[in-house]
XYZ file of C-alpha atoms in Angstrom:
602
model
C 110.811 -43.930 -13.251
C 112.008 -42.860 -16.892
C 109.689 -42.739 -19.770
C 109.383 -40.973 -22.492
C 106.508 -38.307 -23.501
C 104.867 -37.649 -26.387
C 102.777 -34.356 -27.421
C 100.668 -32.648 -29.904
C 100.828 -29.294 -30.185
C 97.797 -27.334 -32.204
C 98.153 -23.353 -32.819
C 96.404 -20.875 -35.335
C 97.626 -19.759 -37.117
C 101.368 -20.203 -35.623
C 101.862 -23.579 -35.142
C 105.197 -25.301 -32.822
C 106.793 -28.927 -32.439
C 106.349 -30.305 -28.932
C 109.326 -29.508 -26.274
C 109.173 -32.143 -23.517
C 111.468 -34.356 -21.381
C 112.971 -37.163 -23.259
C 114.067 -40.463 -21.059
C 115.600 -43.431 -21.433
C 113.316 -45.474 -22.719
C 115.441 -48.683 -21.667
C 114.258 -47.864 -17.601
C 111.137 -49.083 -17.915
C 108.523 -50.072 -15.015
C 107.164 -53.982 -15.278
C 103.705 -54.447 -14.012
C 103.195 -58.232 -13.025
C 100.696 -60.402 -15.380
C 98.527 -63.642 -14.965
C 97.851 -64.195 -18.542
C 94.981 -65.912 -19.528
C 96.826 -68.624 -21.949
C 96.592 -72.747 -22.257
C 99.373 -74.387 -23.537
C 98.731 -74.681 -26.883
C 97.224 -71.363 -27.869
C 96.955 -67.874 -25.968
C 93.694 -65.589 -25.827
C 93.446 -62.847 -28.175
C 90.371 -60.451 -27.424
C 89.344 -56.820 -27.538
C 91.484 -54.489 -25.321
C 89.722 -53.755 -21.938
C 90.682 -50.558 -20.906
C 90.131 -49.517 -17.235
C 89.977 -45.796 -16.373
C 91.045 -43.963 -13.336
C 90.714 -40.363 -13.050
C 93.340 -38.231 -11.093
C 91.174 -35.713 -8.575
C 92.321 -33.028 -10.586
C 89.354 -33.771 -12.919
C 87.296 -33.332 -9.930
C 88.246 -29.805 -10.021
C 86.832 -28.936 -12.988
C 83.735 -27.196 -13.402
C 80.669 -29.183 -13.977
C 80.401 -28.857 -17.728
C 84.411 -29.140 -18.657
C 84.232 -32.292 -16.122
C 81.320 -34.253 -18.262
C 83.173 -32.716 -21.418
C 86.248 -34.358 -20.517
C 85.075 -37.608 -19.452
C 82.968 -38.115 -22.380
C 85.583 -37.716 -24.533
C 88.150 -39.893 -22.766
C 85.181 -42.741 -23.168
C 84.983 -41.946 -26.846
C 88.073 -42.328 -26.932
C 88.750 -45.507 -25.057
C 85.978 -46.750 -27.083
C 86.864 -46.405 -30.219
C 90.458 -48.806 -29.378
C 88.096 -51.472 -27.708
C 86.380 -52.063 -30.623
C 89.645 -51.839 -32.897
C 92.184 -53.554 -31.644
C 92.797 -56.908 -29.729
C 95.682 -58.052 -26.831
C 96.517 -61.241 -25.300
C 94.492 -61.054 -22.845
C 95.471 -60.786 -19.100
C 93.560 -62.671 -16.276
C 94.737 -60.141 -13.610
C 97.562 -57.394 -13.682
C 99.029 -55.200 -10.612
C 101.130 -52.255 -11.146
C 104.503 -51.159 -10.174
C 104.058 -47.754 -8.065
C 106.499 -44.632 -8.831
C 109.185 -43.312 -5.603
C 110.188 -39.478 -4.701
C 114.105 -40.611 -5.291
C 115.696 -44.080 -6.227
C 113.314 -47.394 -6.517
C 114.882 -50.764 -5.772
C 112.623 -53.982 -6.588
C 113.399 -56.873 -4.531
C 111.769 -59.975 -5.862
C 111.233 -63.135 -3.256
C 109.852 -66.324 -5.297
C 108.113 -64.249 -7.478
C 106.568 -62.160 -4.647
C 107.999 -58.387 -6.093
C 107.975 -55.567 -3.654
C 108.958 -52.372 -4.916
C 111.586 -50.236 -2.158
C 111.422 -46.555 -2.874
C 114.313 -44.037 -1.009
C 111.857 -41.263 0.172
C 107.888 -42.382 -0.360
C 105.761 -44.681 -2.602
C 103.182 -42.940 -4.817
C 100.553 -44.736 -6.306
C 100.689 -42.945 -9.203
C 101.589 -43.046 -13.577
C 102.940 -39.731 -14.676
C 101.261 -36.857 -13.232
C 98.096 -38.490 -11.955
C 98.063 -40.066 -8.798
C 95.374 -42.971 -8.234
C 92.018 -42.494 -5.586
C 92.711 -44.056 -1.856
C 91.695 -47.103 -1.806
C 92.507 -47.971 -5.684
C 94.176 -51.263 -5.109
C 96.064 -52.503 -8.324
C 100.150 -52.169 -7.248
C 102.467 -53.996 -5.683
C 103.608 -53.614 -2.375
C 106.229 -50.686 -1.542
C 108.575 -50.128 1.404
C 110.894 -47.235 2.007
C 114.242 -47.296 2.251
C 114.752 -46.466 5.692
C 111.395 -48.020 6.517
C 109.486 -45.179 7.776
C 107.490 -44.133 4.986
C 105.402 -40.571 5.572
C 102.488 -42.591 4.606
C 100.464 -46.195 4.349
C 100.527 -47.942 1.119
C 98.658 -50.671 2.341
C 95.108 -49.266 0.390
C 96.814 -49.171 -2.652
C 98.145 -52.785 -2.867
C 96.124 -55.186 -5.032
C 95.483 -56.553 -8.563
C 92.773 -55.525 -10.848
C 91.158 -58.660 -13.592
C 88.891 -57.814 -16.305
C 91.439 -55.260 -17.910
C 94.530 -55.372 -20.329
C 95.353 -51.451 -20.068
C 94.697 -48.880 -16.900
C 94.458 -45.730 -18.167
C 95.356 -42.848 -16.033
C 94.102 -39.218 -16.551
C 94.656 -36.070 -15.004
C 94.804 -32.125 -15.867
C 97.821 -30.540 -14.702
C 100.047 -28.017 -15.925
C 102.808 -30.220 -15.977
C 104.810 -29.962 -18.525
C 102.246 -27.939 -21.014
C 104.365 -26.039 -23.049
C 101.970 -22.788 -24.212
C 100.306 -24.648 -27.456
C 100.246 -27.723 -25.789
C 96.847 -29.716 -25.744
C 97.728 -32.447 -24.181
C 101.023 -35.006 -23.995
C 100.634 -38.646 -22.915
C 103.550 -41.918 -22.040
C 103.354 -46.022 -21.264
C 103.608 -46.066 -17.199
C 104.273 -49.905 -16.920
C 105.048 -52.520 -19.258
C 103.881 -56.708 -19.266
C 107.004 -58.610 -18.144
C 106.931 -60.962 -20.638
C 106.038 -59.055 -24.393
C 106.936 -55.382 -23.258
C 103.524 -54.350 -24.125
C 102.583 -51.088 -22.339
C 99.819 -52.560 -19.707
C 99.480 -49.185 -18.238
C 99.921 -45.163 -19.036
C 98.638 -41.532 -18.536
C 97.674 -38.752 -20.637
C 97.676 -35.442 -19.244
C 95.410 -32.654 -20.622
C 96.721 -29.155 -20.410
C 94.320 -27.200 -18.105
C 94.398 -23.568 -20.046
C 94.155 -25.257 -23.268
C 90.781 -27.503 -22.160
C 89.498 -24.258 -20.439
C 90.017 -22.520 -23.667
C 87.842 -25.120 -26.146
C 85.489 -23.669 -27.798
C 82.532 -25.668 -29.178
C 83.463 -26.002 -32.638
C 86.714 -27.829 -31.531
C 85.137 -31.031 -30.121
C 86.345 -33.607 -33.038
C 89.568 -32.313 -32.790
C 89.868 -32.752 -28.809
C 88.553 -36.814 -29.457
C 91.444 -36.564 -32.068
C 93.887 -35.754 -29.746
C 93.093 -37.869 -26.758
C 93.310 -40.752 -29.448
C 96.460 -39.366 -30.379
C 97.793 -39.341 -27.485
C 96.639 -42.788 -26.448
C 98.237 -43.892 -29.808
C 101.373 -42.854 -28.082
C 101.334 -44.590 -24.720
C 99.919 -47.715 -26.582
C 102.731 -48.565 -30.029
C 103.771 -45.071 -31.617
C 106.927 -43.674 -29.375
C 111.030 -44.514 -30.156
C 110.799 -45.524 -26.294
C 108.381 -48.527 -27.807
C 110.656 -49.691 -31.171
C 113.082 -51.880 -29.669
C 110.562 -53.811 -28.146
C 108.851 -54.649 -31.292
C 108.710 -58.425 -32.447
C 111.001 -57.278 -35.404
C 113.659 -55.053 -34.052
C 117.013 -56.230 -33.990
C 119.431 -55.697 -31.013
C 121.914 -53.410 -32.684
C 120.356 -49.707 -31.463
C 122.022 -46.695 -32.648
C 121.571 -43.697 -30.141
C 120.783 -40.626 -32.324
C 118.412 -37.963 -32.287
C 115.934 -40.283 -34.261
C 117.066 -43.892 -32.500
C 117.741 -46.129 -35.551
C 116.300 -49.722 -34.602
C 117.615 -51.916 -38.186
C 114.260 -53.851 -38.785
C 111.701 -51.248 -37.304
C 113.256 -47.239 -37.737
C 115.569 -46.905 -40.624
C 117.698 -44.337 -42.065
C 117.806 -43.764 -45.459
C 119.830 -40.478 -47.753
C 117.681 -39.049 -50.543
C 120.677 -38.103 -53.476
C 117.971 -35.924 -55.480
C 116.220 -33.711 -52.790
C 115.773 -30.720 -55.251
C 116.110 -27.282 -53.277
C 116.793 -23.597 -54.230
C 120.583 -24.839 -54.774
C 119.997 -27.171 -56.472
C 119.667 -30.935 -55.675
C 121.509 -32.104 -52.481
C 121.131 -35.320 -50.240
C 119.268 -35.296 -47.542
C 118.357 -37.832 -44.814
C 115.093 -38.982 -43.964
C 113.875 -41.788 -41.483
C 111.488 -44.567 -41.886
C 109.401 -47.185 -40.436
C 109.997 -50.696 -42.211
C 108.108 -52.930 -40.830
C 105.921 -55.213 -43.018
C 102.522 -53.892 -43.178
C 103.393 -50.501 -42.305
C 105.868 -50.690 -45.342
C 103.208 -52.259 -48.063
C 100.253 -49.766 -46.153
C 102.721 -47.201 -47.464
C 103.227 -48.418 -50.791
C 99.524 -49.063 -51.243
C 98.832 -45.581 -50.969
C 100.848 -43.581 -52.264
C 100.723 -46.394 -55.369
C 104.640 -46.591 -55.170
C 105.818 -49.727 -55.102
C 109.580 -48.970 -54.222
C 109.103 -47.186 -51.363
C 111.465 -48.329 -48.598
C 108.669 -47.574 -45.542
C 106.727 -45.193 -43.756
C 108.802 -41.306 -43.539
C 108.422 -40.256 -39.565
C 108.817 -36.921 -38.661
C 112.761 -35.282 -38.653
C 111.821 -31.828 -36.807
C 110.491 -30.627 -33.970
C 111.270 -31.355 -29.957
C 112.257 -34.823 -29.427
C 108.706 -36.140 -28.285
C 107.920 -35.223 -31.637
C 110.657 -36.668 -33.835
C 110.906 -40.024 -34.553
C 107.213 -40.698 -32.587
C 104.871 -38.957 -35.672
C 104.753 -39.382 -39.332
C 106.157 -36.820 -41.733
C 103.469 -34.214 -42.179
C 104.820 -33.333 -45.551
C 103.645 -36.534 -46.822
C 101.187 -37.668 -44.098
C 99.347 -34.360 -43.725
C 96.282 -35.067 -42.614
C 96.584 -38.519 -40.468
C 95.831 -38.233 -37.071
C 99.399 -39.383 -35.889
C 101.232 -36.258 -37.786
C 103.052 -33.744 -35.659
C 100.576 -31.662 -35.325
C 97.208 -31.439 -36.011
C 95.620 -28.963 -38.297
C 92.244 -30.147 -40.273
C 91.378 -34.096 -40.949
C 92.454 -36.179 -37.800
C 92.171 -39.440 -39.939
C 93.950 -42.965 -37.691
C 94.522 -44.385 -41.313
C 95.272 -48.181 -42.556
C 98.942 -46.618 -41.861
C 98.957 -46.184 -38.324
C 96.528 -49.351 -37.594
C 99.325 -51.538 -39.615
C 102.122 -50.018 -36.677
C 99.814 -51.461 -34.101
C 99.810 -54.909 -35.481
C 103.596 -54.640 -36.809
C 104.297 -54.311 -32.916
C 103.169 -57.990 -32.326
C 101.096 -56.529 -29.363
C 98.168 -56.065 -30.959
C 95.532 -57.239 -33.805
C 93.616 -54.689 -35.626
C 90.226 -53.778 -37.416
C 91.193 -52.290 -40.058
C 87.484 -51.500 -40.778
C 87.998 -48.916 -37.965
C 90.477 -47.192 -40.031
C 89.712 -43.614 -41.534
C 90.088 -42.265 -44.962
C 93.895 -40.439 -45.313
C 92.831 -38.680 -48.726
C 96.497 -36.351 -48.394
C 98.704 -38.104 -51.285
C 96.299 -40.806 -52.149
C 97.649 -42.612 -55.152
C 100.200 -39.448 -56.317
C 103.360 -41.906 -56.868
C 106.810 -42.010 -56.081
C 107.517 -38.489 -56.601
C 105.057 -37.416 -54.016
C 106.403 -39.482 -51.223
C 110.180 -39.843 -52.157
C 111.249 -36.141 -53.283
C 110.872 -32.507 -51.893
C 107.869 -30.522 -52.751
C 109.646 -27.956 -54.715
C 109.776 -31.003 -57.127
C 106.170 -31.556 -57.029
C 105.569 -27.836 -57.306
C 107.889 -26.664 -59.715
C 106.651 -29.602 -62.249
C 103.092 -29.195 -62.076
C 100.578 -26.474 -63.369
C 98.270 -27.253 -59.855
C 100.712 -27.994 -56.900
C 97.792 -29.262 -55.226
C 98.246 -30.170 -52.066
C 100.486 -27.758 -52.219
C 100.244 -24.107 -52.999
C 102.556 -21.506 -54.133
C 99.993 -18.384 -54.111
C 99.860 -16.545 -50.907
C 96.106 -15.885 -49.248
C 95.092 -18.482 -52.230
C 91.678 -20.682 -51.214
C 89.837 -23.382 -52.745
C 87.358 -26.382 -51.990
C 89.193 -29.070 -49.989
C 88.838 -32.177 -51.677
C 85.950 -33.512 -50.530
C 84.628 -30.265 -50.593
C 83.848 -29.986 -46.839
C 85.788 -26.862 -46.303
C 86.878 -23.855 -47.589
C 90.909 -24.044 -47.835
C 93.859 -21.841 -47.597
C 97.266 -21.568 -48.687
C 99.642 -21.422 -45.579
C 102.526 -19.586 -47.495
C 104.022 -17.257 -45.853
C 106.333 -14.192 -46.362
C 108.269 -13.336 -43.111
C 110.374 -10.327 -43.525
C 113.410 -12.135 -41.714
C 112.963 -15.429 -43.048
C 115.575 -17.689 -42.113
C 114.979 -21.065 -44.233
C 117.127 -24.149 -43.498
C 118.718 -25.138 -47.213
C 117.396 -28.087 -47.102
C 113.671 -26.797 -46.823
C 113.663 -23.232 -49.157
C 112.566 -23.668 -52.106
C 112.707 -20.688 -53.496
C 113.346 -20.903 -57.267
C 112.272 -18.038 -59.035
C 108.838 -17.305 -59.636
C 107.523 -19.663 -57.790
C 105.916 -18.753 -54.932
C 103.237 -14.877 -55.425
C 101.305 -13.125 -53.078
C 97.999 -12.531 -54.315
C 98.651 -9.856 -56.557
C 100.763 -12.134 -58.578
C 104.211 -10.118 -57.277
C 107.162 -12.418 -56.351
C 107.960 -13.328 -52.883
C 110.652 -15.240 -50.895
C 108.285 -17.450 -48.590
C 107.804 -20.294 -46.868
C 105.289 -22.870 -45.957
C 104.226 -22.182 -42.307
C 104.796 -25.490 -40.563
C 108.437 -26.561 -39.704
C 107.217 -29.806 -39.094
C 105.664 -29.865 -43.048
C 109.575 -29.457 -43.865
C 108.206 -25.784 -44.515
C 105.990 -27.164 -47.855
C 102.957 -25.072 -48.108
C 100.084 -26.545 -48.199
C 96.134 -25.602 -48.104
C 94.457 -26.521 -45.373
C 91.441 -25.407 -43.027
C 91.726 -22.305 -40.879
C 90.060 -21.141 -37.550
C 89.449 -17.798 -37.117
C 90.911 -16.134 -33.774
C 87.176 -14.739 -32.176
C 84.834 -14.779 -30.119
C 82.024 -16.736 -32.481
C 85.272 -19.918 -32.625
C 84.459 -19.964 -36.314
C 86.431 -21.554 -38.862
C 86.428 -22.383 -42.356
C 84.356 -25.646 -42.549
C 81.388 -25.936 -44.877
C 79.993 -28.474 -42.502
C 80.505 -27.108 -39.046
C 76.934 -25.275 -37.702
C 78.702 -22.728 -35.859
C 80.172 -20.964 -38.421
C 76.480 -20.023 -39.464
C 75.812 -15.824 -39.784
C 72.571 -14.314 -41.623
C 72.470 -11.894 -44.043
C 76.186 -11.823 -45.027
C 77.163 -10.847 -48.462
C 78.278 -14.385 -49.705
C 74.874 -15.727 -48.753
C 76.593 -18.689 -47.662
C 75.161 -21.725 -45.227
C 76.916 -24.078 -42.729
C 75.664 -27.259 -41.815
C 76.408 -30.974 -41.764
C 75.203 -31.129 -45.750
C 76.684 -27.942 -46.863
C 79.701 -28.259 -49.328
C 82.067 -26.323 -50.371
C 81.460 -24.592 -54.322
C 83.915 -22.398 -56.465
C 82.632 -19.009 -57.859
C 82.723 -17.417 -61.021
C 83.995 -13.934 -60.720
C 83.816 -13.425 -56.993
C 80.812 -12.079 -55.401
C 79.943 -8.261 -56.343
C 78.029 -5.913 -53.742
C 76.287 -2.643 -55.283
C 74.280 -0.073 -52.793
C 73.416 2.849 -54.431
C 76.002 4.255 -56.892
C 78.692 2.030 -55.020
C 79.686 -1.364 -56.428
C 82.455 -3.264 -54.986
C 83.553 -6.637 -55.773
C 85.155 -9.273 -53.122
C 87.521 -11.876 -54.588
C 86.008 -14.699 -52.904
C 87.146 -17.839 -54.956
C 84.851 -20.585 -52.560
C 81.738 -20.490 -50.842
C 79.687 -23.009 -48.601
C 76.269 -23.866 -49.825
C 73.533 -26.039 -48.683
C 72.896 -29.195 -50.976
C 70.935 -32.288 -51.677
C 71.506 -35.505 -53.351
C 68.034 -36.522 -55.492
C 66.427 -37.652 -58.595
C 69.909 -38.534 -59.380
C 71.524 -34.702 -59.378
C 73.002 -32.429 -57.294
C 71.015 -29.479 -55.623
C 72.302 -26.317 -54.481
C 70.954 -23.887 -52.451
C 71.630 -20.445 -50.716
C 70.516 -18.500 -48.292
C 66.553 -17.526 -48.543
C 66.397 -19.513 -51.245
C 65.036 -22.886 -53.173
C 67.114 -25.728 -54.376
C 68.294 -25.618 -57.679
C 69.450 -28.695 -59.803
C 73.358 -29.126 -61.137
C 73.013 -30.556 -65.171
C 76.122 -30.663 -65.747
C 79.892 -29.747 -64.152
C 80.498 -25.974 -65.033
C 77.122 -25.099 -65.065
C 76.624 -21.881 -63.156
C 73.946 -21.219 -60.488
C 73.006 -17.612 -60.502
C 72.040 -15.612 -58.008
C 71.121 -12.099 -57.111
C 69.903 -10.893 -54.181
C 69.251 -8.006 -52.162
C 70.361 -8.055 -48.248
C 68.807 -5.740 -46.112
C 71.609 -2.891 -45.281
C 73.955 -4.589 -47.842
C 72.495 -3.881 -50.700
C 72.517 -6.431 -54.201
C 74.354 -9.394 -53.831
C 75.505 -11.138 -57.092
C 77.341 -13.811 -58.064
C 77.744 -17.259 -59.868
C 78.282 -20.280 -57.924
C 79.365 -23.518 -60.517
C 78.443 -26.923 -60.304
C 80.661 -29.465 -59.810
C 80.761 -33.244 -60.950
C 77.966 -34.744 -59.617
C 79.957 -37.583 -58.362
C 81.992 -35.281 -56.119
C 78.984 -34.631 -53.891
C 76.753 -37.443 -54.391
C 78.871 -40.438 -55.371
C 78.286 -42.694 -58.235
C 74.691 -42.615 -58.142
C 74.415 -39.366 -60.884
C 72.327 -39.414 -64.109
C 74.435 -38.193 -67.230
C 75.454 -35.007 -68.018
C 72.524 -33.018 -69.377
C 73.114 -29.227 -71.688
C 70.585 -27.336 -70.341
C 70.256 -23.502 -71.707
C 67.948 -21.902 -69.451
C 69.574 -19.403 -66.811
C 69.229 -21.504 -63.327
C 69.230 -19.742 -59.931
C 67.963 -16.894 -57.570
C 68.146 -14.176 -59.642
C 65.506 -11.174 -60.549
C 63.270 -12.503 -63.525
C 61.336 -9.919 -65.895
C 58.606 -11.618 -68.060
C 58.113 -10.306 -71.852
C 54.932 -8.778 -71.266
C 56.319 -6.795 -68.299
C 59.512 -5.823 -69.720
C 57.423 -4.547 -72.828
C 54.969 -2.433 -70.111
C 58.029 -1.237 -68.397
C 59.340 -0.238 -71.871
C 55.955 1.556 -73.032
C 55.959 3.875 -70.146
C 60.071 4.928 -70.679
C 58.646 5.915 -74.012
C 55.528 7.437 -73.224
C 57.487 9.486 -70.119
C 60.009 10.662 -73.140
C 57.241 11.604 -75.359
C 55.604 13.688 -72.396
């Protein structure tokens, strides 16, 4: 059986495109249907989805076994309760043959002839004995090397069977996981059934702080096998017939092509082709957001292997939605990707389900229709870009520390359509000039900030908010924790022990905080809250760390509203020094004064 498979690849701090088998998607399985309809109307519900774990799960340990299967739930839960099917009264499933499959069909009675053995199986993971939900299979030379008989049945109560395993596979080495639609419903081509396959070293390899983005990608990868793949398009209520077989299939009324005259690049501008979803919703969801009200669609991704291409929005403007290439902070299944669901005419959606996708929010048609070097180059802050190398700063909702992913290979070789490299533009972070390039292929080599993990033993990462990245008695004082937001500082953070002062140019720090009496608190470590007046009011603080020495430095308040919403009493001037810093009264400074004279007199 043919399908198609789609992937999402994760690596830090390298980061590559999936590289997978790519099928026909016109040899597709059909599972056969009772659908629960009457005449006049048909049923739509919430999506049942029926599990069925390959015993390959059974061989993990304890602890990765419960890990896995709670997030597979979380998972399947979060698409019952956000998107609705026709419902099915019963459904039975077309097995997969070792060699050629015939399906012989008598009065509607479908038996499925395989030309070496029947497996009751969808992708790589094979179904329990006894599961009994596929049709009936002979061999071709009728001796098969084992009974079907257990497996044949229906299953009711379920519009999707879900099929998980943990195989190698085809796990390329940054491969999390990579999923595909198994069978499809006669009638609407809906995908009834599919797999996802989780790459064993990967899973064995998650560390704790990496739990959101493992849901992420089993949702992702569901996404896949349920509406987002090119093996899906021409099934879609609004494609029309006329396919064009390219690297990125062009289906006129779902996947479009379209040739951008003013890409602006080192050389100058040049055309260059991108391709786009059209659909309806997915075409105004588009407009909506970026606030561009010419915008022809949704961009999908142009690089990578060919699971990724075509099946994954363009990361350059879709950064941080959870159906981008590949998956590097926010994991956000947006009003975008909900409006591809429903554009289908499979499904209907919640669209109260759907996440914030803050990346490009409202930045016009110059964000989502040119290169970045425009956006850059025209612009004092390039945010969400960067052109600094090493450069951090406070994501925008200030729940992580950031960092510029520009790089500066020393055999760099940039496709012209992607270097941007006017001059002076990009610096490392002494300011010098560079010839770089953003890190991610997939990001048409824009750079971008974005969170980092750190490659040790503690799984840290840059996160205000994640618990784990908690240490004592470090020099930036900072704290991590599900309240603690990201803050710029004034002048870095200076260290002096002794006769020895050095300063660290830390830009960002995480900090505890509260939201009361209308303000902003702050807080570091060993220390008390102290209230925000104003924006660009500065929190001082000096301490000493044991083995450190004195710690100083000035953290400054932001708009309330960034932290605490709308809820924020006016600005107020406030002129006393604020923070966790030595304090002398005037009586003792004058004591401390009377004996330096009175040891000089002596």
């Amino acid at each position: 059986m043919h399908t198609r498979l789609n992937c999402l690849t994760i690596v830090i701090p390298l980061i590559s495109a999936c590289s997978h088998l790519s099928l026909d998607p016109g040899n597709a399985s059909y599972g056969l249907v009772e659908d629960v309809r009457s005449k006049r109307s048909s049923t739509w519900d919430w999506i049942r989805i029926e599990l069925i774990y390959d015993k390959s799960v059974n061989e993990l340990t304890t602890l990765r076994q419960t890990t896995l299967k709670r997030l597979i739930s979380q998972a399947r839960d979060y698409f019952e309760d956000t998107i609705k099917v026709e419902r099915v009264r019963k459904l039975q499933l077309w097995p997969e043959c070792a060699g050629q499959m015939w399906k012989k069909d008598n009065k509607g009675e479908v038996t499925i002839v395989c030309e070496k053995y029947c497996r009751p199986s969808c992708g790589t993971a094979t179904a329990p004995m006894g599961t009994a939900i596929f049709t009936p299979c002979s061999c071709h030379h009728g001796n098969c090397p084992s009974d079907f008989d257990d497996y044949i049945g229906t299953i009711t109560h379920t519009d999707f069977v879900l099929f998980v395993a943990i195989r190698h596979g085809i796990c390329a080495k940054n491969t999390l996981a990579y999923a595909a639609r198994c069978s499809l419903h006669p009638i609407t081509h809906r995908p009834i059934s599919g797999y996802v396959n989780v790459c064993p070293d990967a899973f064995d390899a998650m560390q704790k702080n990496e739990m959101s983005r493992w849901l992420s990608t089993i949702k992702h990868e569901l996404i896949h096998a349920f509406v987002f793949s090119t093996s899906h398009y021409r099934n879609f209520i609004g494609a029309k017939p006329e396919v064009q077989k390219t690297p990125i299939p062009i289906v006129p009324g779902v996947i479009e092509k379209f040739t951008r005259t003013d890409w602006e690049v080192a050389q100058g501008n040049i055309p260059h082709d991108v391709y786009m979803i059209v659909t309806p919703k997915v075409r105004q969801e588009a407009r909506n957001h970026f606030a561009c009200p010419t915008l022809e669609g949704a961009e999908v991704e142009n690089q990578g292997g060919s699971g990724t291409r075509g099946a994954h929005w363009e990361k350059r403007v879709f950064e941080n939605e959870a159906m981008s290439g590949v998956a590097t902070q926010v994991y956000a299944v947006s009003r975008l990707t909900l409006a591809l669901f429903e554009d289908s005419g499979w499904y209907q959606v919640n669209y109260d389900k759907a996440e914030d996708m803050s990346w490009g929010k409202g930045l016009g048609c110059d964000f989502a229709k040119k290169s970045c070097l425009t956006w850059m180059r025209s612009r004092q802050d390039p945010y969400p870009f960067c052109t600094q190398e090493f450069d951090m700063r406070c994501s925008e909702d200030r729940k992580s520390k950031v960092s510029c992913n520009l790089v500066s290979p020393k055999f760099a070789r940039i496709p012209i359509d992607y270097n941007y490299n006017i001059p002076s533009l990009y610096t490392d972070d002494n300011g010098g000039r560079i010839v770089a390039l953003g890190q991610e292929e997939v990001a048409d080599y824009c750079p971008y900030y974005r969170v980092f993990g750190e490659v040790a033993k503690e799984a840290t990462d840059t996160r205000c908010t994640y618990a784990g990245n908690m240490y004592y008695n470090n020099y930036s004082l900072e704290i991590f924790s599900r309240s603690a937001r990201c803050f710029s500082l004034d002048g870095g953070i200076k260290v002096s022990k002794k006769l020895k002062k050095t300063t660290y140019n830390h830009k960002v720090g995480c900090y505890e905080t509260v939201c009361k009496e209308d303000r902003l608190y702050v807080k570091m470590q060993s220390s008390k809250f102290y209230p925000c007046y104003y924006a660009g009011q500065f929190i001082h603080v000096e301490k000493r760390i044991p083995k450190l020495g004195k710690v100083t430095t000035r953290i400054i308040c932001p708009p309330c509203k960034d932290i605490c919403g709308e809820k924020c009493a006016p600005d107020k001037k406030h002129n006393e020094k604020i923070g966790d810093y030595r304090k002398i009264s005037t009586s003792l400074a004058i004591f401390f004064s009377f004996i330096v004279l009175l040891m000089f007199f002596l």
